[in-house]
Short mmCIF file of C-alpha atoms and ligand atoms in Angstrom, two decimals:
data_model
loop_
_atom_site.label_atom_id
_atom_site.label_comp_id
_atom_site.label_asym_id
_atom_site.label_seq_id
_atom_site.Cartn_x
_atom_site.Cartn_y
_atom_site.Cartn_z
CA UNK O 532 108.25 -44.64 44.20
CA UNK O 533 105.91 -47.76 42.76
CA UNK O 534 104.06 -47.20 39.78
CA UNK O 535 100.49 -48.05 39.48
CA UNK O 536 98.71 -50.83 39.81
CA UNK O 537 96.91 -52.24 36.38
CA UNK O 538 95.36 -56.09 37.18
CA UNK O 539 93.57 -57.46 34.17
CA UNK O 540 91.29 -60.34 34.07
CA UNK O 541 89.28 -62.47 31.23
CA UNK O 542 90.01 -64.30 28.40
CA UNK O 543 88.49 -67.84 27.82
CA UNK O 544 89.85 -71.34 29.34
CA UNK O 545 90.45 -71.67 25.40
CA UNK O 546 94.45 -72.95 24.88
CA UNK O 547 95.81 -69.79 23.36
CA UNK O 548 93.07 -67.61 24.06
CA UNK O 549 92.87 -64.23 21.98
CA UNK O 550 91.34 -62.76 24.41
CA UNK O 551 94.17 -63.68 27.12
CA UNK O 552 96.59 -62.86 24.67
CA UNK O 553 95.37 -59.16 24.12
CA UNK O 554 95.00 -58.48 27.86
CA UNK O 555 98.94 -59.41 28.47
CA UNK O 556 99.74 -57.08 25.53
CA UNK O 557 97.95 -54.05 27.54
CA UNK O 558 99.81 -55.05 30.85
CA UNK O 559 103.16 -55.40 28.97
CA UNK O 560 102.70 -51.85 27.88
CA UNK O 561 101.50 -50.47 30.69
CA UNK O 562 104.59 -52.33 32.50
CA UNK O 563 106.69 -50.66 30.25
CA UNK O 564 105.27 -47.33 31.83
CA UNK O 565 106.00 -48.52 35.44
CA UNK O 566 103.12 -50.17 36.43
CA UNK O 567 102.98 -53.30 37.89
CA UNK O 568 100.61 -55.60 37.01
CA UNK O 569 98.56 -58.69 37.55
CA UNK O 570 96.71 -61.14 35.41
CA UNK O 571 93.83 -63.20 36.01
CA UNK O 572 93.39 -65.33 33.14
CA UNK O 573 90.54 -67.86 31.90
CA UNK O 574 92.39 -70.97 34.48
CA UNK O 575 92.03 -68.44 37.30
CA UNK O 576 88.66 -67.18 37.01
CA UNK O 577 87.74 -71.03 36.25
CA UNK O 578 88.71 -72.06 39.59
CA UNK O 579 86.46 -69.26 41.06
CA UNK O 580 83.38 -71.00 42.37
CA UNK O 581 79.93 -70.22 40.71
CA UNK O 582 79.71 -66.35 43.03
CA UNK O 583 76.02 -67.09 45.50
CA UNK O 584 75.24 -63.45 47.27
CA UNK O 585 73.63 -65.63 50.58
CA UNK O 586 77.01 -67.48 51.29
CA UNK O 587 80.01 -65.72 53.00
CA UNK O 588 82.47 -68.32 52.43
CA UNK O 589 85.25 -67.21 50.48
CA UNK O 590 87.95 -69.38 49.03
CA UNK O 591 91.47 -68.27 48.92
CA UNK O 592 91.21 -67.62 45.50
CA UNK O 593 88.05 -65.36 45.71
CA UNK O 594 89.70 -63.62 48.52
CA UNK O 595 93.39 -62.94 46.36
CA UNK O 596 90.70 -61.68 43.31
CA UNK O 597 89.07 -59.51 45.44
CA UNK O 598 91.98 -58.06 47.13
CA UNK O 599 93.94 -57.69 43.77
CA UNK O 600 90.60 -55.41 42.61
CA UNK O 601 90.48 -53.53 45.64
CA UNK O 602 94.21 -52.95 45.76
CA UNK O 603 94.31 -51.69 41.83
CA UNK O 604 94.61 -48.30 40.21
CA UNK O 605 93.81 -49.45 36.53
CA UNK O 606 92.05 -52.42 35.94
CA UNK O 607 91.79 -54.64 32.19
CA UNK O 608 88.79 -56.77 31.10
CA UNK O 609 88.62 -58.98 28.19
CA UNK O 610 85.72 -61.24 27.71
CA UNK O 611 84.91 -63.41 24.57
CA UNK O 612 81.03 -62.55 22.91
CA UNK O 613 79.26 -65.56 23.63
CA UNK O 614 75.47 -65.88 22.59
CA UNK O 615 75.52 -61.98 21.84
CA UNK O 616 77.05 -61.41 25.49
CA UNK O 617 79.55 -61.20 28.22
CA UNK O 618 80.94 -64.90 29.10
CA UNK O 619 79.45 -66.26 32.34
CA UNK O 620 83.29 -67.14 33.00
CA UNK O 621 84.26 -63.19 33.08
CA UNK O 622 80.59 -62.15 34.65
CA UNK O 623 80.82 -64.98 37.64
CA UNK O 624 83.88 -62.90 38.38
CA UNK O 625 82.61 -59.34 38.23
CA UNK O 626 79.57 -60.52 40.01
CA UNK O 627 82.25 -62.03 43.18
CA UNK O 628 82.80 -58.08 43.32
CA UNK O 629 80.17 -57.16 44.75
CA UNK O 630 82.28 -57.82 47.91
CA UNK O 631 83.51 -54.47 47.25
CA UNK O 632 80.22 -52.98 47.68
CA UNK O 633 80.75 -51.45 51.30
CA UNK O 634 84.16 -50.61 50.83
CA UNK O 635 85.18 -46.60 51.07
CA UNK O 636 85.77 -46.78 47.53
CA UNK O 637 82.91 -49.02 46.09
CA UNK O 638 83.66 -51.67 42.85
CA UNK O 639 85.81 -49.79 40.26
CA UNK O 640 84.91 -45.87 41.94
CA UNK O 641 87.27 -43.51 40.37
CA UNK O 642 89.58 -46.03 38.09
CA UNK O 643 89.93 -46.51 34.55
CA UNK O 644 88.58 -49.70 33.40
CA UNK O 645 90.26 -50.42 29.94
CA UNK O 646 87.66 -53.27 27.78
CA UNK O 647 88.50 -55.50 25.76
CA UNK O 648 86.24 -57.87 23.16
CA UNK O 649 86.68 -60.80 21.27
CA UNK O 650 83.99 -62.54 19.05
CA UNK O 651 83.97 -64.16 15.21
CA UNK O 652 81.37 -61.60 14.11
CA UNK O 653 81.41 -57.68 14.10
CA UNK O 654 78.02 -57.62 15.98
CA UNK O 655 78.71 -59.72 19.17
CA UNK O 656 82.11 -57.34 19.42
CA UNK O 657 79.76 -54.38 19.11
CA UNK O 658 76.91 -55.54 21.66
CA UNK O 659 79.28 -57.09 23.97
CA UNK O 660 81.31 -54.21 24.37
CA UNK O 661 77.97 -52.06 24.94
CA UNK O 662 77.01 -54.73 27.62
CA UNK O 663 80.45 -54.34 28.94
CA UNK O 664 79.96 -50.64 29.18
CA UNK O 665 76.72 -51.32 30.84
CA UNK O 666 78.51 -53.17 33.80
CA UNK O 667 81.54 -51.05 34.55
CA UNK O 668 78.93 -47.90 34.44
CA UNK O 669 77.02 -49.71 37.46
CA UNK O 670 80.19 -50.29 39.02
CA UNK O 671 81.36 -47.19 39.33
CA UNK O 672 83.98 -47.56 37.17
CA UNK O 673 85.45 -45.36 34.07
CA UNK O 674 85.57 -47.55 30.65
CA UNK O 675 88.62 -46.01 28.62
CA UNK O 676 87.15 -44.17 25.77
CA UNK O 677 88.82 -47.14 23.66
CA UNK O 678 87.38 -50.39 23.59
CA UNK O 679 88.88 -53.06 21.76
CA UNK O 680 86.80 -55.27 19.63
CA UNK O 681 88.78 -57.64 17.66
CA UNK O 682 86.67 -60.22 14.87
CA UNK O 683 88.60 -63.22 15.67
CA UNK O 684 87.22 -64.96 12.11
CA UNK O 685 88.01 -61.45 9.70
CA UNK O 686 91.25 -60.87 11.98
CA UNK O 687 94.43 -62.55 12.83
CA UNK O 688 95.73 -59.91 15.77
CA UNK O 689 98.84 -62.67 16.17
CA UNK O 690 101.39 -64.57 14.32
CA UNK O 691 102.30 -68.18 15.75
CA UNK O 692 104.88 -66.93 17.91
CA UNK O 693 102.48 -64.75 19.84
CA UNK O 694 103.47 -61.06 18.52
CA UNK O 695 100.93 -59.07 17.50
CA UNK O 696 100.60 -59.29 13.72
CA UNK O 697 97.99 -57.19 12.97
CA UNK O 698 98.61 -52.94 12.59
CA UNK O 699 95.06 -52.35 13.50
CA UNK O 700 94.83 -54.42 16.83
CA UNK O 701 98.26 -53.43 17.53
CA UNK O 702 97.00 -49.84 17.03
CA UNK O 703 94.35 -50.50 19.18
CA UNK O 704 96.64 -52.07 21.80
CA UNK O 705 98.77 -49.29 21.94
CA UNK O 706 96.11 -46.27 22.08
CA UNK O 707 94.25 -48.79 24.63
CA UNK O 708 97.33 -49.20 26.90
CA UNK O 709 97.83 -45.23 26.85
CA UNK O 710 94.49 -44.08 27.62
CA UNK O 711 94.55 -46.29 30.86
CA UNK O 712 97.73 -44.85 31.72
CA UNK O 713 96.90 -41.31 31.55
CA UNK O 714 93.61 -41.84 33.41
CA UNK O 715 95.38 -43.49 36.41
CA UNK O 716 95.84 -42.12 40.16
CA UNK O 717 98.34 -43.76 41.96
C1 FMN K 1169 79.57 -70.77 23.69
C2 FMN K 1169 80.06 -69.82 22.63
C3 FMN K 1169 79.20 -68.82 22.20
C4 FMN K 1169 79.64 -67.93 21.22
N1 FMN K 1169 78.79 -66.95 20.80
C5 FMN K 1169 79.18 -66.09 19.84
C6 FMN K 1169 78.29 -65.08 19.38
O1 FMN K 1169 77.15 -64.96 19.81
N2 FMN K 1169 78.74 -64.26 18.41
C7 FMN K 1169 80.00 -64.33 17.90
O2 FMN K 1169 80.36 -63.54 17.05
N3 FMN K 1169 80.87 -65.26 18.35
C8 FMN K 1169 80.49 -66.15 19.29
N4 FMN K 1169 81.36 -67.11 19.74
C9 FMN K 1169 82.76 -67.11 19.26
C10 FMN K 1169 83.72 -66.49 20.26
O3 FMN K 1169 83.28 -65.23 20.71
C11 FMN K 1169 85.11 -66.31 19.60
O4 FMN K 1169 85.57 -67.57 19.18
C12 FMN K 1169 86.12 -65.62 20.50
O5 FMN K 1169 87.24 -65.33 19.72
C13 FMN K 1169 86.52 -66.50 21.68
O6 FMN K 1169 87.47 -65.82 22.46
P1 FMN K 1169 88.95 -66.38 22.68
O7 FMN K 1169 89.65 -66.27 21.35
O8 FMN K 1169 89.55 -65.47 23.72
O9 FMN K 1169 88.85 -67.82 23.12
C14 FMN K 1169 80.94 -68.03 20.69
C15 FMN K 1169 81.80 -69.06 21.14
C16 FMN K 1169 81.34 -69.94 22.10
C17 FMN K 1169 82.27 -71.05 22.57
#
């Protein structure tokens, strides 16, 4: 039998992207547990056209985003703080969602949503993830009691050969990773 399905998205368009980097680390451990997973990193959701509610065009990339959501038992989100909030990178592609609005199970309905936040001060990591809360709540969806705020300016989560380097983020990583694994439904 398959395991279940955990497809994260976020991170920035940023060359090595903490934020990217931290949402592979939660799919590599939830891969370890069986699941099979899916990433949608900043160079994806970049080539996701600015989401309009009035047109019904989709491009193929909207439509394999979409499908990947609908199709997932865990999902991942990692967004950078930017001006004190979500990115409009990460939020143009929660907004494209809202094609999921009719389905049988609406947005994120019944799945663990596991957050992730990355900002150079302790307050955007702390609003952001509130905002972040915010959003999965209206969509249905079940934030892990976990979110991950890393300071990207007080902490240095990885060494230059992309392994995670610090105990607390790893800590985080780990507890992060479990929590969306227990919560799934296959
Ligand atoms: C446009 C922009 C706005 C930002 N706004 C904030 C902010 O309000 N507060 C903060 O602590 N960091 C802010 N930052 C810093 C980023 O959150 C931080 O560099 C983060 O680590 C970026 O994520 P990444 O490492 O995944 O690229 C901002 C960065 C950019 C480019």
């Amino acid at each position: 039998m398959s395991g279940p399905r955990i497809v994260g998205f976020g991170g920035t368009t940023r060359e090595g992207s903490t934020g990217e980097q931290l949402i592979r680390a939660v799919l590599e451990r939830c891969a370890r547990g069986r699941a099979s997973t899916r990433l949608f990193a900043g160079a994806e959701l970049a080539a996701l056209p600015h989401f309009a509610p009035e047109q019904p065009e989709r491009s193929p990339a909207q439509r394999d985003f979409v499908e990947a959501i609908r199709a997932a038992d865990g999902i991942v989100i990692g967004t950078p703080g930017y001006h004190g909030g979500v990115s409009g990178l990460v939020k143009n592609a929660i907004d494209l969602l809202e094609d999921l609005r009719a389905d049988q199970r609406p947005y994120f309905e019944g799945r663990p949503v596991g957050l992730i936040v990355c900002a150079a001060g302790w307050q955007a990591t702390g609003v952001t993830l509130a905002a972040l809360r915010g959003i999965v709540h209206a969509m249905r969806g079940w934030p892990t009691p976990l979110g991950l705020t890393v300071n990207t300016v007080a902490q240095k989560p990885f060494d230059p050969a992309g392994a995670l380097a610090d105990e607390a983020v790893r800590g985080g990583v780990e507890e992060l990773s479990r929590q969306l694994m227990s919560f799934v439904r296959p």
